[in-house]
Coordinates of C-alpha atoms and ligand atoms in Angstrom, one line a residue:
M954 CA -79.1 -40.8 -2.6
K955 CA -82.8 -40.7 -2.0
H956 CA -84.0 -39.0 1.4
R957 CA -85.0 -42.1 3.6
T958 CA -86.9 -41.7 6.7
I959 CA -84.4 -41.9 10.0
I960 CA -85.9 -45.2 11.6
E961 CA -85.3 -46.0 15.7
P962 CA -82.3 -47.4 15.6
F963 CA -83.7 -50.3 17.8
K964 CA -86.0 -53.0 18.2
I965 CA -88.8 -53.0 20.8
K966 CA -88.1 -55.8 23.3
S967 CA -90.4 -55.3 25.9
V968 CA -93.4 -53.0 26.2
E969 CA -95.2 -50.8 28.4
P970 CA -98.6 -50.2 27.7
I971 CA -99.9 -46.7 27.2
T972 CA -103.5 -46.3 28.9
L973 CA -105.8 -44.3 26.4
S974 CA -108.1 -42.1 27.8
T975 CA -111.1 -39.9 25.8
E976 CA -111.5 -36.3 26.2
E977 CA -114.4 -36.3 28.3
Q978 CA -112.1 -38.6 30.9
R979 CA -109.0 -36.1 30.6
A980 CA -111.4 -33.1 31.0
E981 CA -112.2 -35.1 34.6
F982 CA -108.4 -35.8 35.4
L983 CA -107.2 -32.1 34.9
T984 CA -109.8 -30.5 37.0
K985 CA -109.1 -33.3 39.7
A986 CA -105.5 -32.4 39.5
H987 CA -106.1 -28.5 40.1
F988 CA -104.7 -27.5 36.0
N989 CA -101.9 -28.6 37.2
P990 CA -99.9 -31.5 34.6
F991 CA -97.3 -32.0 37.5
L992 CA -100.1 -33.5 39.9
L993 CA -101.7 -35.8 37.2
Q994 CA -100.7 -39.8 37.3
S995 CA -98.6 -41.0 34.8
N996 CA -101.6 -43.4 33.6
Q997 CA -103.7 -40.9 33.1
V998 CA -101.2 -39.7 30.7
I999 CA -100.7 -40.5 26.9
I1000 CA -97.7 -39.2 25.8
D1001 CA -95.0 -38.2 28.4
L1002 CA -93.4 -34.7 27.4
L1003 CA -92.7 -33.7 30.7
T1004 CA -88.6 -34.2 31.0
D1005 CA -86.0 -36.1 29.7
S1006 CA -84.5 -37.0 32.8
G1007 CA -84.3 -40.7 34.2
T1008 CA -87.2 -41.5 31.4
S1009 CA -84.9 -43.3 29.1
A1010 CA -85.5 -46.6 28.3
M1011 CA -82.5 -48.8 28.9
S1012 CA -81.0 -51.3 26.4
A1013 CA -80.9 -55.0 26.4
D1014 CA -77.4 -54.8 27.7
Q1015 CA -78.0 -52.5 30.6
W1016 CA -80.6 -54.6 31.8
A1017 CA -78.2 -57.7 31.7
G1018 CA -76.1 -55.3 33.3
I1019 CA -78.4 -55.0 36.0
M1020 CA -78.3 -58.7 36.7
K1021 CA -74.5 -58.7 36.8
G1022 CA -74.7 -56.1 39.3
D1023 CA -72.3 -56.5 42.2
E1024 CA -73.5 -55.3 45.5
S1025 CA -70.7 -55.7 47.5
Y1026 CA -69.9 -52.6 50.1
A1027 CA -66.5 -51.7 49.1
G1028 CA -64.6 -52.5 45.9
S1029 CA -67.0 -53.7 43.8
N1030 CA -66.6 -55.0 40.0
S1031 CA -69.4 -52.9 39.1
W1032 CA -67.8 -49.7 40.7
L1033 CA -64.8 -50.8 38.5
S1034 CA -66.9 -50.8 35.0
M1035 CA -68.5 -47.5 35.8
E1036 CA -65.0 -45.8 37.2
N1037 CA -63.3 -47.3 34.4
A1038 CA -66.1 -46.0 31.8
V1039 CA -66.1 -42.2 33.4
K1040 CA -62.1 -42.2 33.3
H1041 CA -61.9 -43.0 29.7
L1042 CA -64.7 -40.3 28.7
T1043 CA -62.9 -37.6 31.0
G1044 CA -59.4 -38.3 31.4
M1045 CA -59.7 -37.3 35.1
E1046 CA -58.0 -39.0 37.7
Y1047 CA -60.7 -38.9 40.2
V1048 CA -64.5 -40.1 40.2
L1049 CA -66.9 -39.7 43.0
P1050 CA -70.3 -41.6 41.9
T1051 CA -73.2 -40.0 43.2
H1052 CA -77.1 -41.1 43.1
Q1053 CA -77.7 -38.0 40.9
G1054 CA -76.5 -34.5 39.1
R1055 CA -77.4 -32.1 42.6
A1056 CA -75.3 -34.4 44.6
A1057 CA -72.5 -34.5 42.9
E1058 CA -73.3 -30.4 42.7
R1059 CA -73.8 -30.1 46.4
I1060 CA -70.7 -31.6 47.2
I1061 CA -68.5 -29.7 45.0
Y1062 CA -70.5 -26.1 45.2
S1063 CA -70.6 -26.5 48.9
H1064 CA -66.6 -26.8 49.1
L1065 CA -65.6 -24.0 46.7
G1066 CA -68.8 -21.8 47.0
G1067 CA -69.9 -19.6 50.7
K1068 CA -70.2 -15.8 51.0
G1069 CA -68.2 -13.5 48.6
K1070 CA -67.8 -16.2 45.9
T1071 CA -68.9 -15.7 42.4
F1072 CA -70.0 -18.4 39.6
I1073 CA -70.0 -17.5 36.5
S1074 CA -72.1 -19.7 34.0
N1075 CA -73.5 -20.1 30.4
T1076 CA -76.8 -20.6 32.4
H1077 CA -76.8 -22.4 35.5
F1078 CA -79.2 -25.2 35.4
D1079 CA -81.5 -24.2 38.5
T1080 CA -80.2 -27.2 40.6
T1081 CA -76.9 -25.8 40.0
R1082 CA -77.6 -22.0 41.1
A1083 CA -79.9 -23.7 44.0
N1084 CA -76.7 -25.2 45.6
I1085 CA -74.3 -22.2 44.9
E1086 CA -76.9 -19.6 46.1
Y1087 CA -77.6 -22.1 49.1
S1088 CA -73.6 -21.9 49.9
G1089 CA -74.0 -18.2 50.3
A1090 CA -72.1 -17.5 46.4
D1091 CA -73.8 -15.8 43.7
A1092 CA -74.3 -17.4 40.6
L1093 CA -74.3 -15.0 37.1
D1094 CA -75.5 -16.3 33.8
I1095 CA -73.3 -15.1 30.9
P1096 CA -74.9 -16.6 27.6
I1097 CA -73.6 -15.0 24.0
Q1098 CA -76.5 -11.8 23.5
E1099 CA -77.7 -13.9 20.4
S1100 CA -79.7 -16.7 22.7
Y1101 CA -82.2 -13.9 24.1
N1102 CA -83.5 -13.8 20.4
T1103 CA -85.8 -17.1 20.3
S1104 CA -86.0 -16.9 16.4
L1105 CA -82.4 -16.0 15.3
I1106 CA -80.5 -19.1 13.8
H1107 CA -77.1 -19.7 15.3
P1108 CA -75.1 -22.6 15.3
F1109 CA -74.2 -22.3 19.0
K1110 CA -76.8 -20.5 20.7
G1111 CA -75.1 -22.0 24.0
N1112 CA -71.8 -20.3 24.0
M1113 CA -70.4 -17.9 26.9
D1114 CA -70.1 -14.5 26.3
T1115 CA -66.3 -14.4 26.9
N1116 CA -65.9 -10.1 26.5
K1117 CA -68.2 -10.5 29.5
L1118 CA -66.5 -13.2 31.4
K1119 CA -63.2 -10.7 31.3
E1120 CA -65.0 -7.8 32.3
L1121 CA -66.4 -10.0 35.2
I1122 CA -63.1 -11.4 36.2
Q1123 CA -61.7 -8.0 36.5
V1124 CA -64.5 -6.8 38.2
K1125 CA -64.9 -9.3 40.8
G1126 CA -61.1 -10.6 41.0
A1127 CA -60.2 -14.1 39.7
E1128 CA -59.7 -15.1 43.6
N1129 CA -63.6 -14.4 44.4
I1130 CA -64.5 -16.8 41.6
G1131 CA -65.6 -20.0 42.5
A1132 CA -65.8 -21.4 39.4
V1133 CA -66.7 -21.1 35.6
I1134 CA -68.8 -23.7 34.8
L1135 CA -70.2 -24.7 31.2
T1136 CA -73.4 -26.2 30.6
V1137 CA -73.6 -28.5 27.8
T1138 CA -75.6 -28.3 26.2
N1139 CA -77.6 -25.3 27.8
N1140 CA -80.6 -27.0 29.2
S1141 CA -82.1 -23.6 30.6
G1142 CA -81.4 -21.9 27.1
G1143 CA -83.3 -24.1 25.3
G1144 CA -80.5 -27.2 24.8
Q1145 CA -78.6 -25.4 22.5
P1146 CA -74.9 -26.3 22.2
V1147 CA -71.6 -24.6 23.3
S1148 CA -68.9 -25.1 20.5
M1149 CA -65.6 -26.3 20.6
A1150 CA -63.7 -22.9 19.7
N1151 CA -65.7 -21.6 23.0
T1152 CA -65.0 -23.6 24.9
K1153 CA -61.1 -23.6 24.0
E1154 CA -61.5 -19.7 24.7
V1155 CA -63.1 -19.6 28.2
S1156 CA -61.0 -22.2 28.9
Q1157 CA -57.7 -20.3 28.2
I1158 CA -59.4 -16.9 30.0
C1159 CA -60.0 -19.5 33.2
K1160 CA -55.9 -20.7 32.8
E1161 CA -54.5 -17.1 32.7
H1162 CA -56.3 -16.1 35.9
D1163 CA -56.2 -19.4 37.7
I1164 CA -59.8 -19.9 37.7
L1165 CA -61.4 -23.2 37.8
L1166 CA -63.5 -24.6 35.4
L1167 CA -66.2 -27.2 35.0
L1168 CA -68.3 -29.0 33.0
D1169 CA -71.9 -29.8 34.0
C1170 CA -71.8 -32.6 31.1
C1171 CA -75.5 -34.0 31.3
R1172 CA -75.7 -33.4 27.5
V1173 CA -72.4 -33.9 26.5
A1174 CA -73.0 -36.8 23.6
E1175 CA -75.9 -34.3 22.2
N1176 CA -73.4 -31.3 22.2
A1177 CA -70.5 -33.7 20.6
Y1178 CA -73.5 -34.2 17.6
F1179 CA -73.7 -30.7 16.7
I1180 CA -70.0 -29.8 17.2
K1181 CA -69.7 -32.7 14.5
H1182 CA -72.0 -31.5 12.2
R1183 CA -71.4 -27.6 12.9
E1184 CA -68.1 -26.8 13.8
E1185 CA -65.2 -26.4 11.3
G1186 CA -62.4 -29.2 11.8
F1187 CA -64.8 -32.0 13.5
E1188 CA -65.9 -33.9 10.8
N1189 CA -63.6 -36.7 10.9
Y1190 CA -64.1 -36.7 14.8
T1191 CA -66.2 -39.8 16.2
Y1192 CA -68.3 -38.2 19.2
E1193 CA -66.3 -39.9 21.6
E1194 CA -63.5 -38.2 20.7
I1195 CA -65.1 -34.8 20.4
A1196 CA -66.4 -35.1 24.0
Q1197 CA -62.9 -36.0 25.3
E1198 CA -61.3 -33.1 23.8
M1199 CA -63.8 -31.2 25.4
F1200 CA -63.0 -32.3 28.9
S1201 CA -59.2 -32.2 28.4
L1202 CA -60.3 -28.7 28.2
V1203 CA -61.9 -28.6 32.0
N1204 CA -60.8 -29.1 35.5
G1205 CA -63.6 -30.9 36.8
A1206 CA -67.2 -32.0 35.4
A1207 CA -70.4 -33.1 37.1
M1208 CA -73.2 -35.4 35.4
S1209 CA -76.4 -35.8 35.8
S1210 CA -76.6 -39.6 34.3
K1211 CA -80.1 -39.3 33.8
K1212 CA -79.5 -37.6 30.4
D1213 CA -76.9 -38.7 28.5
A1214 CA -75.6 -41.8 30.2
L1215 CA -79.6 -43.5 29.5
V1216 CA -80.2 -44.5 33.1
N1217 CA -83.1 -44.1 35.5
M1218 CA -80.6 -42.9 37.9
G1219 CA -77.1 -42.1 38.5
G1220 CA -74.1 -39.1 38.7
F1221 CA -70.9 -38.7 39.4
L1222 CA -68.5 -35.8 39.6
S1223 CA -64.6 -36.1 37.6
L1224 CA -61.9 -34.4 39.0
R1225 CA -58.3 -33.8 38.2
D1226 CA -57.0 -32.2 41.7
K1227 CA -56.2 -34.2 44.3
E1228 CA -56.7 -31.7 46.9
I1229 CA -60.4 -30.6 45.6
A1230 CA -60.9 -34.8 45.2
K1231 CA -60.0 -35.8 48.5
E1232 CA -62.3 -32.8 50.3
C1233 CA -65.1 -33.9 47.8
T1234 CA -64.5 -37.4 48.8
N1235 CA -64.7 -36.4 52.8
M1236 CA -68.0 -35.1 51.9
L1237 CA -69.1 -37.8 49.5
I1238 CA -69.0 -40.5 52.5
I1239 CA -70.4 -38.5 55.5
T1240 CA -73.6 -37.5 52.9
E1241 CA -73.8 -40.1 49.8
G1242 CA -72.3 -43.5 50.9
F1243 CA -68.4 -45.0 50.7
S1244 CA -66.3 -43.5 48.0
T1245 CA -66.9 -47.0 45.7
Y1246 CA -70.7 -46.3 45.5
G1247 CA -71.6 -43.1 46.6
G1248 CA -75.6 -43.1 46.6
L1249 CA -75.7 -45.6 43.7
S1250 CA -76.5 -49.6 43.8
G1251 CA -73.6 -51.6 41.7
R1252 CA -76.7 -52.8 39.3
D1253 CA -77.3 -48.9 38.7
M1254 CA -73.7 -48.4 38.2
E1255 CA -73.2 -51.1 35.8
A1256 CA -76.2 -49.9 33.7
L1257 CA -74.2 -46.6 33.6
A1258 CA -70.9 -47.8 32.5
I1259 CA -72.7 -49.2 29.7
G1260 CA -74.9 -46.4 28.8
L1261 CA -72.4 -44.2 28.6
K1262 CA -70.7 -46.1 25.7
E1263 CA -74.0 -46.6 24.0
V1264 CA -75.0 -42.8 23.6
F1265 CA -72.0 -42.1 21.6
D1266 CA -73.2 -44.6 19.0
P1267 CA -73.6 -42.4 15.9
N1268 CA -76.6 -44.3 14.8
Y1269 CA -78.4 -43.6 18.3
L1270 CA -77.1 -39.8 18.3
H1271 CA -78.1 -39.1 14.8
Y1272 CA -81.5 -40.6 15.5
R1273 CA -81.8 -38.6 19.0
I1274 CA -81.1 -35.4 17.6
R1275 CA -83.4 -35.8 14.0
S1276 CA -85.9 -36.9 15.5
T1277 CA -86.4 -33.9 18.0
T1278 CA -85.2 -31.6 15.4
Y1279 CA -88.0 -33.7 13.1
L1280 CA -90.8 -32.5 15.5
G1281 CA -89.5 -29.0 16.0
E1282 CA -89.8 -28.4 12.5
K1283 CA -92.7 -29.7 11.8
L1284 CA -94.5 -27.4 14.1
N1285 CA -92.4 -24.6 12.6
E1286 CA -93.6 -25.1 9.2
M1287 CA -97.4 -25.7 10.5
G1288 CA -97.0 -22.1 12.3
V1289 CA -96.4 -22.7 16.0
P1290 CA -94.0 -20.8 16.9
V1291 CA -91.2 -22.5 18.4
M1292 CA -87.5 -21.5 19.6
M1293 CA -85.0 -21.7 16.8
P1294 CA -82.8 -23.5 16.2
I1295 CA -84.2 -26.8 17.6
G1296 CA -81.9 -27.9 20.3
G1297 CA -80.9 -31.7 21.3
H1298 CA -83.6 -32.8 24.3
A1299 CA -86.6 -31.0 23.3
V1300 CA -88.5 -28.2 21.7
Y1301 CA -90.0 -24.9 23.2
V1302 CA -93.4 -23.5 22.3
D1303 CA -93.7 -19.4 22.5
A1304 CA -96.8 -20.0 24.1
Q1305 CA -97.2 -15.8 24.4
K1306 CA -96.7 -15.6 20.5
L1307 CA -99.4 -18.4 20.3
Y1308 CA -101.9 -16.8 22.2
P1309 CA -101.0 -13.2 21.9
H1310 CA -104.7 -12.4 23.9
I1311 CA -103.5 -14.0 27.3
P1312 CA -101.3 -11.6 29.3
A1313 CA -98.6 -13.2 31.1
R1314 CA -100.2 -12.7 34.4
E1315 CA -102.8 -14.5 33.0
Y1316 CA -99.9 -17.7 32.3
P1317 CA -100.3 -18.6 28.6
G1318 CA -98.1 -21.4 29.3
Q1319 CA -100.2 -23.3 31.4
A1320 CA -103.1 -22.3 29.1
L1321 CA -101.0 -24.6 26.5
A1322 CA -99.9 -26.8 28.9
C1323 CA -103.7 -27.7 29.6
E1324 CA -104.8 -28.0 25.9
L1325 CA -102.2 -30.0 25.4
Y1326 CA -103.1 -32.5 28.1
L1327 CA -106.8 -31.8 27.4
K1328 CA -106.8 -32.2 23.7
G1329 CA -103.8 -35.2 23.0
G1330 CA -103.3 -36.4 26.4
I1331 CA -99.6 -35.2 26.1
R1332 CA -97.8 -33.8 29.1
T1333 CA -95.4 -31.1 29.2
V1334 CA -94.0 -28.2 31.1
E1335 CA -94.8 -24.3 31.8
I1336 CA -91.3 -22.4 31.3
G1337 CA -92.6 -19.0 32.2
S1338 CA -94.2 -16.6 35.0
V1339 CA -95.9 -19.7 36.7
M1340 CA -91.9 -21.6 37.2
F1341 CA -90.1 -18.1 37.2
G1342 CA -92.9 -15.6 38.3
K1343 CA -92.3 -13.7 41.3
Y1344 CA -94.1 -10.9 43.5
D1345 CA -93.2 -7.6 44.7
D1346 CA -93.5 -5.7 48.3
D1347 CA -97.4 -5.4 47.7
R1348 CA -98.1 -8.7 45.8
N1349 CA -98.3 -8.0 42.1
L1350 CA -97.0 -10.2 40.0
I1351 CA -93.6 -9.9 38.3
T1352 CA -93.9 -12.2 35.0
A1353 CA -90.8 -14.0 33.3
P1354 CA -88.8 -12.6 30.3
M1355 CA -90.5 -15.3 28.1
E1356 CA -93.8 -17.8 28.5
L1357 CA -92.5 -21.1 27.2
V1358 CA -93.7 -24.8 27.1
R1359 CA -91.1 -27.4 27.0
L1360 CA -91.8 -30.8 25.2
A1361 CA -88.7 -32.7 26.3
I1362 CA -88.5 -36.5 24.6
P1363 CA -87.4 -38.8 26.3
R1364 CA -84.5 -41.0 25.2
R1365 CA -85.2 -44.3 23.1
V1366 CA -89.3 -44.5 24.2
Y1367 CA -91.4 -43.1 21.6
T1368 CA -91.5 -43.8 18.0
Q1369 CA -92.5 -41.5 15.0
S1370 CA -95.8 -42.2 15.0
H1371 CA -95.9 -41.1 18.8
I1372 CA -94.6 -37.9 17.3
E1373 CA -96.9 -37.7 14.3
Y1374 CA -99.9 -37.9 17.1
V1375 CA -98.1 -34.9 19.0
I1376 CA -98.1 -33.0 15.7
E1377 CA -101.4 -33.2 14.8
T1378 CA -102.6 -32.2 18.2
F1379 CA -100.9 -29.1 17.7
E1380 CA -103.3 -28.6 14.1
E1381 CA -106.1 -28.8 16.7
I1382 CA -104.5 -26.4 19.0
L1383 CA -103.8 -23.7 16.2
K1384 CA -107.5 -24.0 15.2
D1385 CA -108.7 -23.3 18.5
A1386 CA -106.0 -20.8 19.6
S1387 CA -107.8 -17.7 19.5
S1388 CA -110.5 -19.1 21.9
I1389 CA -108.6 -20.3 24.6
S1390 CA -108.3 -18.3 27.9
G1391 CA -105.7 -17.6 30.5
Y1392 CA -105.8 -19.5 34.2
E1393 CA -105.3 -17.9 37.9
I1394 CA -103.3 -19.6 40.6
T1395 CA -105.7 -20.7 43.5
E1396 CA -103.2 -21.9 45.8
E1397 CA -99.7 -22.0 45.7
P1398 CA -96.2 -22.9 48.1
K1399 CA -93.6 -20.6 49.0
F1400 CA -90.9 -22.2 46.9
L1401 CA -90.8 -23.9 43.3
R1402 CA -94.4 -23.4 43.0
H1403 CA -95.2 -24.8 39.4
F1404 CA -94.5 -28.5 41.2
T1405 CA -98.0 -28.5 43.3
A1406 CA -99.6 -25.0 42.6
K1407 CA -103.5 -25.3 42.1
F1408 CA -105.3 -23.4 39.2
K1409 CA -108.5 -22.3 38.0
P1410 CA -109.3 -21.7 34.5
L1411 CA -110.4 -17.8 33.9
Ligands
LIG1890 C1 -80.7 -32.7 35.3 C2 -79.3 -31.5 35.3 C3 -78.8 -31.4 36.6 C4 -79.3 -31.5 37.6 O1 -79.5 -33.3 37.8 P1 -80.5 -34.1 39.0 O2 -79.9 -36.0 38.3 O3 -81.9 -33.8 38.5 O4 -80.0 -33.7 40.3 C5 -77.9 -30.1 36.6 N1 -77.9 -29.6 35.6 C6 -78.2 -29.9 34.4 C7 -77.7 -28.8 33.2 C8 -79.6 -30.7 34.0 O5 -80.2 -31.1 32.7

């Protein structure tokens, strides 16, 4: 059959205007925001690719669910909808609703963590690591070696290095390992998928040593898409069946529903073990809310239950993954250095390769994020030495291993012409690349400096 454009598998019922701006206006906005896109107002942005978290467009069904939300304090119908949807997907007996992913993480990792414990993951997401370290435990990342090579094509760059896992269990002692965590897809590693074979192997190793295995399942539907199309034996599975098989291999799961449940707020913790669930439920009631709503209103739970089904629609997932890939592959063809292969939810541009004349200490990623905003009104985020840079005892900057800029794609929000506009903006970015200079930081907070730091062009 002749190749056809993959269209957005939805029509637009309700629109949100974009405020357009000129380059002169944006130069003024960016100066006022101290050259940090986090400090811009959303109405100063044309295409907002800052994050895919909580930025999804809900469907007409989800909005109808919002109107049906049952706000009873205990045992509401909306809780039943959510509990059923999560149980159907995870096959786990105990479901704890939370207001977002990190609340689920705080509850489970404060219970399992503490001094002397070690947690092992393909890559801990930053809130996961923060919650583990806050408990006094250590968090170690052991992705496969291939994941460190940004241009290498590998079908499952999100996989965990199972030899290292076995070694670490020997070194640390199984009884000191709080849990092993598989993040699917691997957000911090570029949205790369984890294979079912790798999940099975990790699960087997954990079983042999009686270690808890948890899934950070924020993007489990996007991960299922990659398995169906890249891993032998899953051609005839539905996406939901693939996700269900993955859940069957683990003891628990934490989800930020702001990703693959297509809602603007929500999350959950899912568990098989009665005793752990009991302890976590106590913590839930003290810090989030009663066990039948956690941190959520009834309408949030109703929308979440519907989103968790919609996300497995084959037409949606095909459009979702292909449209992210489309952007990434077009940029790659044009000569923009991007991380390959393209992941599920975002395209990562290697700013150090794009601007080889800007040293890491002058933040080439920040320079690219500012250029994208100035030239196109496109908001992105630097993932490099601004985000991960540290100072040594003499205040010398220790730079990050890579200088990346992430273009995260909100779900069901932008159409192909928005994406074409982003691609066109990159044509100009390429043309001017050699004349762009770096930035210096003029003011910064002690922690998580990328959110509020102020910059000055050099
Ligand atoms: C977003 C995210 C979280 C944290 O969820 P929040 O809803 O932002 O608290 C945890 N893990 C991964 C992989 C994520 O992408």
